[in-house]
Short mmCIF file of C-alpha atoms in Angstrom, two decimals:
data_model
loop_
_atom_site.label_atom_id
_atom_site.label_comp_id
_atom_site.label_asym_id
_atom_site.label_seq_id
_atom_site.Cartn_x
_atom_site.Cartn_y
_atom_site.Cartn_z
CA UNK J 210 159.07 105.61 136.32
CA UNK J 211 162.06 104.18 134.46
CA UNK J 212 162.93 105.55 130.95
CA UNK J 213 161.56 103.97 127.70
CA UNK J 214 164.99 102.42 127.02
CA UNK J 215 165.03 100.66 130.46
CA UNK J 216 161.51 99.43 130.20
CA UNK J 217 162.10 98.05 126.52
CA UNK J 218 165.40 96.28 127.64
CA UNK J 219 163.61 94.80 130.65
CA UNK J 220 160.93 93.37 128.44
CA UNK J 221 163.59 91.96 126.01
CA UNK J 222 165.33 90.26 128.97
CA UNK J 223 162.11 88.82 130.21
CA UNK J 224 160.61 87.73 126.96
CA UNK J 225 163.90 86.14 125.31
CA UNK J 226 165.30 84.88 128.60
CA UNK J 227 168.70 86.58 127.85
CA UNK J 228 171.21 88.30 130.31
CA UNK J 229 170.81 92.00 130.76
CA UNK J 230 174.32 92.84 129.70
CA UNK J 231 173.71 91.14 126.20
CA UNK J 232 170.81 93.52 125.57
CA UNK J 233 172.80 96.30 124.05
CA UNK J 234 171.04 98.96 121.97
CA UNK J 235 172.60 97.54 118.81
CA UNK J 236 171.66 93.88 119.59
CA UNK J 237 169.47 92.13 117.02
CA UNK J 238 166.72 89.92 118.43
CA UNK J 239 167.27 87.14 115.96
CA UNK J 240 171.00 87.31 115.20
CA UNK J 241 172.35 88.40 118.59
CA UNK J 242 169.77 87.26 121.13
CA UNK J 243 168.69 84.00 119.58
CA UNK J 244 165.03 84.92 119.07
CA UNK J 245 162.92 82.72 116.68
CA UNK J 246 159.91 83.96 114.86
CA UNK J 247 157.46 83.12 117.68
CA UNK J 248 159.77 85.08 120.15
CA UNK J 249 159.53 88.09 118.11
CA UNK J 250 155.87 88.04 117.93
CA UNK J 251 155.60 87.57 121.55
CA UNK J 252 158.06 90.55 122.11
CA UNK J 253 156.04 92.75 120.04
CA UNK J 254 152.92 91.84 121.97
CA UNK J 255 154.63 92.57 125.27
CA UNK J 256 155.81 95.92 123.91
CA UNK J 257 152.16 96.67 122.84
CA UNK J 258 150.92 95.79 126.35
CA UNK J 259 153.54 97.65 128.31
CA UNK J 260 153.30 100.83 126.33
CA UNK J 261 149.63 100.59 125.64
CA UNK J 262 150.08 100.92 121.77
CA UNK J 263 149.17 98.91 118.74
CA UNK J 264 152.19 98.08 116.55
CA UNK J 265 150.80 97.21 112.96
CA UNK J 266 152.47 94.07 111.42
CA UNK J 267 154.30 96.03 108.72
CA UNK J 268 155.99 98.23 111.33
CA UNK J 269 156.57 95.18 113.63
CA UNK J 270 158.59 93.50 110.89
CA UNK J 271 160.93 96.46 110.84
CA UNK J 272 161.69 96.23 114.63
CA UNK J 273 164.65 93.83 114.55
CA UNK J 274 166.95 95.56 117.05
CA UNK J 275 166.74 96.90 120.59
CA UNK J 276 167.42 100.32 119.36
CA UNK J 277 164.65 100.12 116.73
CA UNK J 278 162.15 99.04 119.44
CA UNK J 279 163.17 102.05 121.60
CA UNK J 280 162.84 104.37 118.56
CA UNK J 281 159.46 102.94 117.64
CA UNK J 282 158.21 103.33 121.16
CA UNK J 283 159.68 106.88 121.50
CA UNK J 284 157.68 108.03 118.32
CA UNK J 285 154.43 106.18 118.88
CA UNK J 286 153.68 105.50 122.64
CA UNK J 287 151.21 107.42 124.57
CA UNK J 288 152.60 109.26 127.58
CA UNK S 168 145.03 68.92 143.94
CA UNK S 169 146.13 67.01 140.85
CA UNK S 170 145.59 69.55 138.31
CA UNK S 171 146.58 72.54 140.55
CA UNK S 172 143.24 74.27 139.98
CA UNK S 173 143.73 75.05 136.25
CA UNK S 174 141.06 77.31 134.76
CA UNK S 175 139.25 75.78 131.89
CA UNK S 176 136.76 77.32 129.39
CA UNK S 177 134.43 75.06 127.58
CA UNK S 178 132.21 76.54 124.80
CA UNK S 179 128.67 75.33 124.21
CA UNK S 180 128.53 73.71 127.69
CA UNK S 181 124.77 73.99 128.40
CA UNK S 182 123.95 70.57 127.16
CA UNK S 183 125.11 67.46 125.25
CA UNK S 184 128.83 66.83 125.05
CA UNK S 185 129.89 70.30 126.07
CA UNK S 186 128.00 69.75 129.40
CA UNK S 187 129.67 66.48 130.01
CA UNK S 188 133.07 67.98 129.24
CA UNK S 189 132.55 70.63 131.53
CA UNK S 190 131.53 68.47 134.42
CA UNK S 191 134.47 66.06 133.71
CA UNK S 192 137.01 68.87 133.82
CA UNK S 193 135.51 70.02 137.12
CA UNK S 194 135.79 66.45 138.47
CA UNK S 195 139.37 66.51 137.52
CA UNK S 196 139.74 69.48 139.71
CA UNK S 197 139.73 72.19 137.38
CA UNK S 198 137.98 75.55 137.84
CA UNK S 199 135.53 75.35 134.83
CA UNK S 200 133.73 78.20 133.08
CA UNK S 201 131.20 77.02 130.59
CA UNK S 202 129.69 79.21 127.82
CA UNK S 203 126.07 79.25 126.34
CA UNK S 204 124.51 81.67 123.83
CA UNK S 205 121.66 82.60 126.30
CA UNK S 206 121.58 83.66 130.00
CA UNK S 207 119.22 80.78 130.67
CA UNK S 208 121.87 78.46 129.26
CA UNK S 209 124.58 80.01 131.31
CA UNK S 210 122.38 79.72 134.36
CA UNK S 211 122.00 76.04 133.70
CA UNK S 212 125.70 75.66 133.52
CA UNK S 213 126.29 77.46 136.84
CA UNK S 214 123.75 75.19 138.41
CA UNK S 215 125.42 71.99 137.11
CA UNK S 216 128.86 73.23 138.04
CA UNK S 217 128.05 74.59 141.46
CA UNK S 218 129.37 71.62 143.34
CA UNK S 219 132.84 72.19 142.08
CA UNK S 220 132.70 76.08 142.11
CA UNK S 221 132.42 76.40 138.41
CA UNK S 222 129.99 78.69 136.55
CA UNK S 223 128.46 79.47 133.21
CA UNK S 224 128.71 82.78 131.15
CA UNK S 225 126.66 83.85 128.27
CA UNK S 226 128.70 84.20 125.09
CA UNK S 227 128.05 84.15 121.38
CA UNK S 228 131.10 82.62 119.87
CA UNK S 229 130.36 84.34 116.58
CA UNK S 230 130.18 87.85 118.04
CA UNK S 231 133.43 89.46 118.64
CA UNK S 232 131.98 91.93 121.18
CA UNK S 233 130.31 89.18 123.11
CA UNK S 234 133.59 87.12 123.27
CA UNK S 235 135.64 90.04 124.41
CA UNK S 236 133.26 90.80 127.18
CA UNK S 237 133.07 87.37 128.40
CA UNK S 238 136.92 86.73 128.27
CA UNK S 239 137.50 90.06 130.37
CA UNK S 240 134.97 88.81 132.80
CA UNK S 241 136.75 85.52 133.13
CA UNK S 242 140.25 87.07 133.37
CA UNK S 243 138.91 89.26 136.11
CA UNK S 244 137.09 86.54 138.11
CA UNK S 245 138.95 83.29 137.48
CA UNK S 246 142.20 84.40 135.97
CA UNK S 247 144.30 83.09 132.97
CA UNK S 248 142.67 80.35 130.92
CA UNK S 249 145.06 77.34 130.70
CA UNK S 250 142.66 74.74 129.14
CA UNK S 251 140.38 75.81 126.22
CA UNK S 252 137.80 73.39 124.83
CA UNK S 253 136.20 74.61 121.57
CA UNK S 254 132.98 72.45 121.56
CA UNK S 255 130.26 75.00 120.38
CA UNK S 256 128.76 73.68 117.10
CA UNK S 257 125.61 73.73 115.15
CA UNK S 258 124.38 71.63 112.11
CA UNK S 259 122.46 72.84 109.06
CA UNK S 260 122.10 69.56 107.10
CA UNK S 261 121.12 69.41 103.51
CA UNK S 262 122.25 67.63 100.36
CA UNK S 263 124.91 69.72 98.75
CA UNK S 264 122.93 70.39 95.69
CA UNK S 265 120.25 71.99 97.87
CA UNK S 266 122.52 73.68 100.38
CA UNK S 267 121.75 77.36 100.82
CA UNK S 268 124.79 79.91 101.34
CA UNK S 269 123.45 80.96 104.60
CA UNK S 270 123.58 77.26 105.78
CA UNK S 271 127.06 76.96 104.60
CA UNK S 272 128.11 80.22 106.22
CA UNK S 273 126.46 79.58 109.50
CA UNK S 274 128.21 76.26 109.96
CA UNK S 275 131.59 77.46 108.90
CA UNK S 276 131.32 80.60 111.01
CA UNK S 277 130.29 78.93 114.14
CA UNK S 278 132.21 75.53 113.89
CA UNK S 279 135.47 76.69 112.38
CA UNK S 280 135.91 80.52 112.22
CA UNK S 281 134.71 81.15 115.84
CA UNK S 282 136.83 78.46 117.24
CA UNK S 283 139.84 79.78 115.58
CA UNK S 284 139.09 83.51 116.63
CA UNK S 285 138.42 82.35 120.36
CA UNK S 286 141.66 80.29 120.32
CA UNK S 287 143.72 83.28 119.06
CA UNK S 288 142.37 85.42 121.87
CA UNK S 289 143.03 82.74 124.58
CA UNK S 290 146.30 81.40 123.39
CA UNK S 291 148.22 84.62 124.12
CA UNK S 292 147.88 84.06 127.80
CA UNK S 293 148.98 80.49 127.40
CA UNK S 294 152.06 81.55 125.54
CA UNK S 295 152.92 83.88 128.38
CA UNK S 296 152.23 81.14 131.01
CA UNK S 297 154.37 78.70 128.94
CA UNK S 298 151.67 76.05 129.34
CA UNK S 299 148.30 75.41 127.92
CA UNK S 300 145.87 72.88 126.46
CA UNK S 301 143.64 73.47 123.45
CA UNK S 302 141.08 70.80 122.56
CA UNK S 303 138.88 71.14 119.40
CA UNK S 304 135.85 68.88 119.17
CA UNK S 305 135.83 67.56 115.62
CA UNK S 306 133.80 64.95 114.30
CA UNK S 307 133.96 61.44 112.51
CA UNK S 308 132.24 63.19 109.70
CA UNK S 309 135.24 65.41 109.11
CA UNK S 310 137.39 62.29 108.39
CA UNK S 311 134.88 59.74 107.01
CA UNK S 312 132.45 62.12 105.23
CA UNK S 313 128.66 61.99 105.42
CA UNK S 314 126.16 62.63 102.82
CA UNK S 315 124.04 65.71 103.77
CA UNK S 316 126.81 67.32 105.86
CA UNK S 317 129.09 68.80 103.39
CA UNK S 318 129.26 72.11 105.36
CA UNK S 319 129.65 70.33 108.73
CA UNK S 320 132.33 67.89 107.47
CA UNK S 321 134.17 70.82 105.87
CA UNK S 322 134.22 72.80 109.13
CA UNK S 323 135.16 69.72 111.23
CA UNK S 324 137.90 68.65 108.97
CA UNK S 325 139.00 72.24 108.95
CA UNK S 326 139.50 72.20 112.73
CA UNK S 327 141.67 69.03 112.61
CA UNK S 328 144.08 70.71 110.10
CA UNK S 329 143.88 73.80 112.09
CA UNK S 330 144.84 71.97 115.14
CA UNK S 331 147.83 70.38 113.64
CA UNK S 332 149.19 73.63 112.16
CA UNK S 333 148.67 75.39 115.59
CA UNK S 334 150.36 72.55 117.36
CA UNK S 335 153.50 73.12 115.21
CA UNK S 336 153.45 76.80 116.04
CA UNK S 337 152.94 76.81 119.74
CA UNK S 338 154.67 73.57 120.65
CA UNK S 339 157.80 75.33 121.85
CA UNK S 340 155.58 77.12 124.49
CA UNK S 341 154.44 73.86 126.13
CA UNK S 342 150.95 74.23 124.51
CA UNK S 343 149.25 71.19 123.13
CA UNK S 344 146.49 71.32 120.49
CA UNK S 345 144.49 68.30 119.87
CA UNK S 346 141.21 67.29 118.24
CA UNK S 347 138.60 64.95 119.74
CA UNK S 348 136.31 63.48 116.98
CA UNK S 349 133.14 61.96 118.33
CA UNK S 350 131.10 59.52 116.22
CA UNK S 351 127.44 58.95 116.79
CA UNK S 352 126.91 60.12 120.37
CA UNK S 353 123.45 60.35 122.02
CA UNK S 354 122.73 64.08 122.22
CA UNK S 355 119.89 66.35 121.27
CA UNK S 356 121.82 66.92 117.98
CA UNK S 357 121.62 63.26 116.97
CA UNK S 358 118.14 62.76 118.36
CA UNK S 359 116.98 64.90 115.52
CA UNK S 360 117.97 62.38 112.98
CA UNK S 361 115.26 60.47 111.30
CA UNK S 362 114.92 56.64 112.21
CA UNK S 363 116.16 55.25 108.93
CA UNK S 364 119.33 57.28 109.35
CA UNK S 365 119.85 56.22 112.93
CA UNK S 366 119.31 52.48 111.89
CA UNK S 367 121.81 52.93 109.00
CA UNK S 368 124.40 54.54 111.22
CA UNK S 369 124.03 51.91 114.11
CA UNK S 370 124.69 49.32 111.38
CA UNK S 371 128.17 50.82 110.83
CA UNK S 372 129.25 50.90 114.35
CA UNK S 373 131.08 47.64 115.57
CA UNK S 374 130.24 48.32 119.13
CA UNK S 375 126.61 48.38 118.13
CA UNK S 376 125.41 51.41 120.25
CA UNK S 377 125.57 55.15 120.35
CA UNK S 378 128.27 56.62 122.45
CA UNK S 379 127.61 58.55 125.59
CA UNK S 380 128.64 62.34 126.01
CA UNK S 381 130.66 61.14 129.07
CA UNK S 382 132.69 58.88 126.91
CA UNK S 383 133.70 61.83 124.67
CA UNK S 384 134.20 63.95 127.88
CA UNK S 385 136.76 61.35 129.17
CA UNK S 386 138.88 61.59 126.07
CA UNK S 387 138.76 65.52 126.30
CA UNK S 388 139.69 65.22 130.09
CA UNK S 389 142.71 63.03 129.27
CA UNK S 390 144.07 65.48 126.48
CA UNK S 391 143.49 68.36 128.93
CA UNK S 392 145.44 66.49 131.78
CA UNK S 393 149.02 66.74 132.67
CA UNK S 394 149.45 63.13 131.63
CA UNK S 395 148.82 63.97 128.00
CA UNK S 396 151.64 66.45 127.76
CA UNK S 397 153.45 64.58 124.96
CA UNK S 398 150.44 64.35 122.64
CA UNK S 399 149.86 67.17 120.25
CA UNK S 400 148.47 67.63 116.74
CA UNK S 401 146.47 64.32 117.29
CA UNK S 402 142.94 63.53 116.38
CA UNK S 403 141.50 60.98 118.94
CA UNK S 404 138.47 59.33 117.59
CA UNK S 405 135.70 58.30 119.90
CA UNK S 406 133.35 56.44 117.66
CA UNK S 407 132.73 52.87 118.58
CA UNK S 408 134.64 51.73 115.69
CA UNK S 409 132.45 53.59 113.20
CA UNK S 410 135.64 54.77 111.51
CA UNK S 411 139.10 53.27 111.83
CA UNK S 412 142.39 54.26 110.38
#
């Protein structure tokens, strides 16, 4: 089983159609990876599915970078 | 196969316009699942769609649990839904001054809210698949108005506005959202009208006759097809000229 970081990055690559090397921890979905509002909603849905968790809207809004997504999953995902 | 065996879900498919739509989409090569509120209705749909391998499922569109169960069943049996036709609808006609709250609520819940909720569930898979067709069955009444149908008109006009807004949201995902607005179609719903109302309505139709459910189904079949890929947010009126704009 890959680490949470690897799984999050894989989802970002798939959802946003970006290159793996561009998905750094500091990368922001909108500013660096070119995501639009619909992309970010889909990204959150994909994270929810992969990690079998539910991310409330007010939390989802705060997840704007790859690192923030990893941190959120680390704190909330079921093992 | 021209439609590459797309999976289509049609609500309210046991009779009338919904039954015609389900058969039409099956004839176009789609794998069709039709819903009815009762098991008996679902059985009738299975029978009607048997020649094409389609089937009926019992689902109450206003019951979240029932919708969830049916969608899980379809996902497991047929796969991801690519064509959704929100057809299920009811009427509770009365002059507005006499209209009861429960008649207002029942019509808005079934015709508008339930369609939106089901679409929200189904469209997630379409977004992932990067393709999809949503067709809402509206009504000429939603555009032209009709005395005695304030609740029905509000719900049907609501569907068209819903479709236009959703079309803007999901267009980038190659999903189209359109409304088909039937006029006076020969179904159980319109057979309940009294003779005077029928005569008055017929007088307003340039083509001088009621429409067939199959004529509405043909419009839905077109909007659900690959050929209609550049049409979205549109309301297609099928009403014999009863209302033009």
